[in-house]
PDB file of C-alpha atoms in Angstrom:
ATOM      1  CA  UNK A 297       2.121 -36.124 -67.857  1.00  0.00           C
ATOM      2  CA  UNK A 298       2.597 -32.532 -68.853  1.00  0.00           C
ATOM      3  CA  UNK A 299       0.472 -29.991 -70.671  1.00  0.00           C
ATOM      4  CA  UNK A 300       1.754 -31.205 -74.010  1.00  0.00           C
ATOM      5  CA  UNK A 301       0.566 -34.770 -73.357  1.00  0.00           C
ATOM      6  CA  UNK A 302      -2.922 -33.540 -72.463  1.00  0.00           C
ATOM      7  CA  UNK A 303      -2.968 -31.385 -75.590  1.00  0.00           C
ATOM      8  CA  UNK A 304      -1.893 -34.407 -77.651  1.00  0.00           C
ATOM      9  CA  UNK A 305      -4.709 -36.482 -76.156  1.00  0.00           C
ATOM     10  CA  UNK A 306      -7.175 -33.731 -77.071  1.00  0.00           C
ATOM     11  CA  UNK A 307      -5.895 -33.508 -80.636  1.00  0.00           C
ATOM     12  CA  UNK A 308      -6.085 -37.285 -81.037  1.00  0.00           C
ATOM     13  CA  UNK A 309      -9.677 -37.285 -79.780  1.00  0.00           C
ATOM     14  CA  UNK A 310     -10.658 -34.513 -82.217  1.00  0.00           C
ATOM     15  CA  UNK A 311      -8.897 -36.243 -85.139  1.00  0.00           C
ATOM     16  CA  UNK A 312     -10.936 -39.474 -84.962  1.00  0.00           C
ATOM     17  CA  UNK A 313     -12.138 -39.228 -88.568  1.00  0.00           C
ATOM     18  CA  UNK A 314      -9.356 -37.039 -89.872  1.00  0.00           C
ATOM     19  CA  UNK A 315      -6.552 -37.987 -92.242  1.00  0.00           C
ATOM     20  CA  UNK A 316      -4.083 -35.489 -90.680  1.00  0.00           C
ATOM     21  CA  UNK A 317      -2.719 -35.019 -87.182  1.00  0.00           C
ATOM     22  CA  UNK A 318      -0.211 -32.460 -85.962  1.00  0.00           C
ATOM     23  CA  UNK A 319       1.446 -33.229 -82.622  1.00  0.00           C
ATOM     24  CA  UNK A 320       4.542 -31.175 -83.342  1.00  0.00           C
ATOM     25  CA  UNK A 321       6.230 -28.900 -80.840  1.00  0.00           C
ATOM     26  CA  UNK A 322       4.366 -30.158 -77.744  1.00  0.00           C
ATOM     27  CA  UNK A 323       7.434 -31.192 -75.696  1.00  0.00           C
ATOM     28  CA  UNK A 324       6.155 -34.776 -75.703  1.00  0.00           C
ATOM     29  CA  UNK A 325       8.209 -37.540 -74.074  1.00  0.00           C
ATOM     30  CA  UNK A 326       5.730 -40.089 -75.358  1.00  0.00           C
ATOM     31  CA  UNK A 327       2.825 -40.371 -77.764  1.00  0.00           C
ATOM     32  CA  UNK A 328      -0.525 -41.300 -76.196  1.00  0.00           C
ATOM     33  CA  UNK A 329      -1.374 -44.935 -77.070  1.00  0.00           C
ATOM     34  CA  UNK A 330      -4.851 -43.833 -78.148  1.00  0.00           C
ATOM     35  CA  UNK A 331      -3.219 -42.803 -81.425  1.00  0.00           C
ATOM     36  CA  UNK A 332      -3.812 -46.392 -82.580  1.00  0.00           C
ATOM     37  CA  UNK A 333      -7.528 -45.570 -82.961  1.00  0.00           C
ATOM     38  CA  UNK A 334      -6.819 -43.177 -85.848  1.00  0.00           C
ATOM     39  CA  UNK A 335      -7.052 -45.818 -88.586  1.00  0.00           C
ATOM     40  CA  UNK A 336      -7.825 -43.229 -91.314  1.00  0.00           C
ATOM     41  CA  UNK A 337      -4.700 -41.196 -90.586  1.00  0.00           C
ATOM     42  CA  UNK A 338      -2.521 -40.525 -93.650  1.00  0.00           C
ATOM     43  CA  UNK A 339      -0.293 -37.736 -92.336  1.00  0.00           C
ATOM     44  CA  UNK A 340       1.316 -37.527 -88.891  1.00  0.00           C
ATOM     45  CA  UNK A 341       3.602 -34.737 -87.734  1.00  0.00           C
ATOM     46  CA  UNK A 342       5.439 -35.356 -84.454  1.00  0.00           C
ATOM     47  CA  UNK A 343       8.415 -33.071 -85.098  1.00  0.00           C
ATOM     48  CA  UNK A 344      10.120 -31.001 -82.418  1.00  0.00           C
ATOM     49  CA  UNK A 345       9.341 -33.092 -79.350  1.00  0.00           C
ATOM     50  CA  UNK A 346      11.470 -35.008 -76.841  1.00  0.00           C
ATOM     51  CA  UNK A 347      10.666 -38.485 -78.109  1.00  0.00           C
ATOM     52  CA  UNK A 348      13.273 -41.174 -77.463  1.00  0.00           C
ATOM     53  CA  UNK A 349      11.077 -43.860 -79.003  1.00  0.00           C
ATOM     54  CA  UNK A 350       7.874 -44.291 -80.944  1.00  0.00           C
ATOM     55  CA  UNK A 351       5.105 -46.387 -79.416  1.00  0.00           C
ATOM     56  CA  UNK A 352       4.201 -49.744 -80.915  1.00  0.00           C
ATOM     57  CA  UNK A 353       0.696 -48.322 -81.461  1.00  0.00           C
ATOM     58  CA  UNK A 354       2.035 -46.211 -84.301  1.00  0.00           C
ATOM     59  CA  UNK A 355       2.324 -49.454 -86.278  1.00  0.00           C
ATOM     60  CA  UNK A 356      -1.493 -49.724 -86.234  1.00  0.00           C
ATOM     61  CA  UNK A 357      -1.728 -46.677 -88.514  1.00  0.00           C
ATOM     62  CA  UNK A 358      -1.625 -48.795 -91.658  1.00  0.00           C
ATOM     63  CA  UNK A 359      -3.032 -46.043 -93.913  1.00  0.00           C
ATOM     64  CA  UNK A 360      -0.222 -43.659 -93.001  1.00  0.00           C
ATOM     65  CA  UNK A 361       1.410 -42.110 -96.095  1.00  0.00           C
ATOM     66  CA  UNK A 362       3.678 -39.485 -94.506  1.00  0.00           C
ATOM     67  CA  UNK A 363       5.422 -39.427 -91.137  1.00  0.00           C
ATOM     68  CA  UNK A 364       7.484 -36.494 -89.881  1.00  0.00           C
ATOM     69  CA  UNK A 365       9.621 -37.237 -86.816  1.00  0.00           C
ATOM     70  CA  UNK A 366      12.376 -34.650 -87.196  1.00  0.00           C
ATOM     71  CA  UNK A 367      14.099 -33.032 -84.212  1.00  0.00           C
ATOM     72  CA  UNK A 368      13.539 -35.667 -81.533  1.00  0.00           C
ATOM     73  CA  UNK A 369      15.876 -38.143 -79.823  1.00  0.00           C
ATOM     74  CA  UNK A 370      14.953 -41.279 -81.767  1.00  0.00           C
ATOM     75  CA  UNK A 371      17.569 -43.972 -82.310  1.00  0.00           C
ATOM     76  CA  UNK A 372      15.372 -46.816 -83.579  1.00  0.00           C
ATOM     77  CA  UNK A 373      11.938 -47.576 -84.956  1.00  0.00           C
ATOM     78  CA  UNK A 374       9.482 -49.858 -83.130  1.00  0.00           C
ATOM     79  CA  UNK A 375       8.968 -53.547 -83.829  1.00  0.00           C
ATOM     80  CA  UNK A 376       6.135 -53.897 -86.303  1.00  0.00           C
ATOM     81  CA  UNK A 377       7.044 -50.723 -88.198  1.00  0.00           C
ATOM     82  CA  UNK A 378       7.123 -52.797 -91.406  1.00  0.00           C
ATOM     83  CA  UNK A 379       3.299 -52.931 -91.195  1.00  0.00           C
ATOM     84  CA  UNK A 380       3.190 -49.355 -92.515  1.00  0.00           C
ATOM     85  CA  UNK A 381       3.132 -50.591 -96.132  1.00  0.00           C
ATOM     86  CA  UNK A 382       1.429 -47.441 -97.438  1.00  0.00           C
ATOM     87  CA  UNK A 383       4.159 -45.129 -96.139  1.00  0.00           C
ATOM     88  CA  UNK A 384       5.578 -42.981 -98.948  1.00  0.00           C
ATOM     89  CA  UNK A 385       7.509 -40.284 -97.076  1.00  0.00           C
ATOM     90  CA  UNK A 386       9.385 -40.433 -93.808  1.00  0.00           C
ATOM     91  CA  UNK A 387      11.464 -37.701 -92.262  1.00  0.00           C
ATOM     92  CA  UNK A 388      13.769 -38.640 -89.387  1.00  0.00           C
ATOM     93  CA  UNK A 389      16.299 -35.827 -89.560  1.00  0.00           C
ATOM     94  CA  UNK A 390      17.988 -34.445 -86.480  1.00  0.00           C
ATOM     95  CA  UNK A 391      17.651 -37.559 -84.319  1.00  0.00           C
ATOM     96  CA  UNK A 392      20.096 -40.062 -82.796  1.00  0.00           C
ATOM     97  CA  UNK A 393      20.192 -42.841 -85.382  1.00  0.00           C
ATOM     98  CA  UNK A 394      23.572 -44.585 -85.396  1.00  0.00           C
ATOM     99  CA  UNK A 395      22.491 -47.028 -88.108  1.00  0.00           C
ATOM    100  CA  UNK A 396      20.239 -46.832 -91.118  1.00  0.00           C
ATOM    101  CA  UNK A 397      16.866 -48.153 -89.901  1.00  0.00           C
ATOM    102  CA  UNK A 398      16.875 -51.457 -91.802  1.00  0.00           C
ATOM    103  CA  UNK A 399      13.119 -51.866 -91.336  1.00  0.00           C
ATOM    104  CA  UNK A 400      12.702 -49.055 -93.883  1.00  0.00           C
ATOM    105  CA  UNK A 401      13.942 -51.410 -96.612  1.00  0.00           C
ATOM    106  CA  UNK A 402      10.740 -53.435 -96.099  1.00  0.00           C
ATOM    107  CA  UNK A 403       8.619 -50.404 -96.955  1.00  0.00           C
ATOM    108  CA  UNK A 404       8.886 -50.535-100.716  1.00  0.00           C
ATOM    109  CA  UNK A 405       6.415 -47.690-101.350  1.00  0.00           C
ATOM    110  CA  UNK A 406       8.785 -45.128 -99.842  1.00  0.00           C
ATOM    111  CA  UNK A 407       9.617 -42.358-102.309  1.00  0.00           C
ATOM    112  CA  UNK A 408      11.340 -40.013 -99.827  1.00  0.00           C
ATOM    113  CA  UNK A 409      13.542 -40.728 -96.809  1.00  0.00           C
ATOM    114  CA  UNK A 410      15.163 -37.916 -94.858  1.00  0.00           C
ATOM    115  CA  UNK A 411      17.862 -39.039 -92.413  1.00  0.00           C
ATOM    116  CA  UNK A 412      19.867 -35.802 -92.398  1.00  0.00           C
ATOM    117  CA  UNK A 413      21.756 -34.882 -89.225  1.00  0.00           C
ATOM    118  CA  UNK A 414      22.032 -38.248 -87.521  1.00  0.00           C
ATOM    119  CA  UNK A 415      25.156 -40.348 -86.887  1.00  0.00           C
ATOM    120  CA  UNK A 416      24.700 -43.001 -89.562  1.00  0.00           C
ATOM    121  CA  UNK A 417      27.938 -44.540 -90.807  1.00  0.00           C
ATOM    122  CA  UNK A 418      26.764 -47.045 -93.408  1.00  0.00           C
ATOM    123  CA  UNK A 419      24.024 -47.249 -96.009  1.00  0.00           C
ATOM    124  CA  UNK A 420      22.908 -50.885 -96.420  1.00  0.00           C
ATOM    125  CA  UNK A 421      22.905 -52.585 -99.804  1.00  0.00           C
ATOM    126  CA  UNK A 422      19.233 -53.407 -99.136  1.00  0.00           C
ATOM    127  CA  UNK A 423      18.325 -49.931-100.350  1.00  0.00           C
ATOM    128  CA  UNK A 424      18.101 -51.540-103.800  1.00  0.00           C
ATOM    129  CA  UNK A 425      14.654 -52.768-102.689  1.00  0.00           C
ATOM    130  CA  UNK A 426      13.338 -49.203-102.850  1.00  0.00           C
ATOM    131  CA  UNK A 427      11.779 -49.306-106.294  1.00  0.00           C
ATOM    132  CA  UNK A 428       9.897 -46.020-105.797  1.00  0.00           C
ATOM    133  CA  UNK A 429      12.606 -44.106-103.942  1.00  0.00           C
ATOM    134  CA  UNK A 430      13.238 -40.731-105.564  1.00  0.00           C
ATOM    135  CA  UNK A 431      14.871 -38.870-102.694  1.00  0.00           C
ATOM    136  CA  UNK A 432      17.289 -40.131-100.040  1.00  0.00           C
ATOM    137  CA  UNK A 433      18.625 -37.358 -97.828  1.00  0.00           C
ATOM    138  CA  UNK A 434      21.636 -38.336 -95.716  1.00  0.00           C
ATOM    139  CA  UNK A 435      23.553 -35.057 -95.303  1.00  0.00           C
ATOM    140  CA  UNK A 436      25.400 -34.364 -92.062  1.00  0.00           C
ATOM    141  CA  UNK A 437      25.910 -37.981 -91.029  1.00  0.00           C
ATOM    142  CA  UNK A 438      29.129 -39.914 -90.531  1.00  0.00           C
ATOM    143  CA  UNK A 439      28.876 -41.983 -93.698  1.00  0.00           C
ATOM    144  CA  UNK A 440      31.927 -44.181 -94.175  1.00  0.00           C
ATOM    145  CA  UNK A 441      30.452 -46.756 -96.504  1.00  0.00           C
ATOM    146  CA  UNK A 442      27.988 -46.658 -99.360  1.00  0.00           C
ATOM    147  CA  UNK A 443      26.575 -49.797-100.983  1.00  0.00           C
ATOM    148  CA  UNK A 444      28.808 -51.165-103.704  1.00  0.00           C
ATOM    149  CA  UNK A 445      25.947 -51.951-106.087  1.00  0.00           C
TER     150      UNK A 445
END
């Protein structure tokens, strides 16, 4: 565990009753599992790290409204991610997604999805389930197919 991990642990400890947490730019390879204790968290910024995956514990943050995961190495979202029913904004730009994360279609409160600069080829027809979606950013992908509906 490097300096960044220890700093992340500190910030998580301090944020116990907070609604915001910034773990950006800490060179993290993983998020400390203690993040699951932050049940009041509404905003989480984990941009600019070295994350290849998100921990399952992130799915315990059921009050989360905004999640920023840009500029990492993510290629999928964890099992249980659909539990984040309150999520309104998610930013996953500049990662390694080959496919549109289908679990997002279960999060019907999403109003903004940023998937710019990935390698996504197809947008699923399930995006019709996004009744609140106002902004879908998919620039700089490899889109070959859009939904026909």
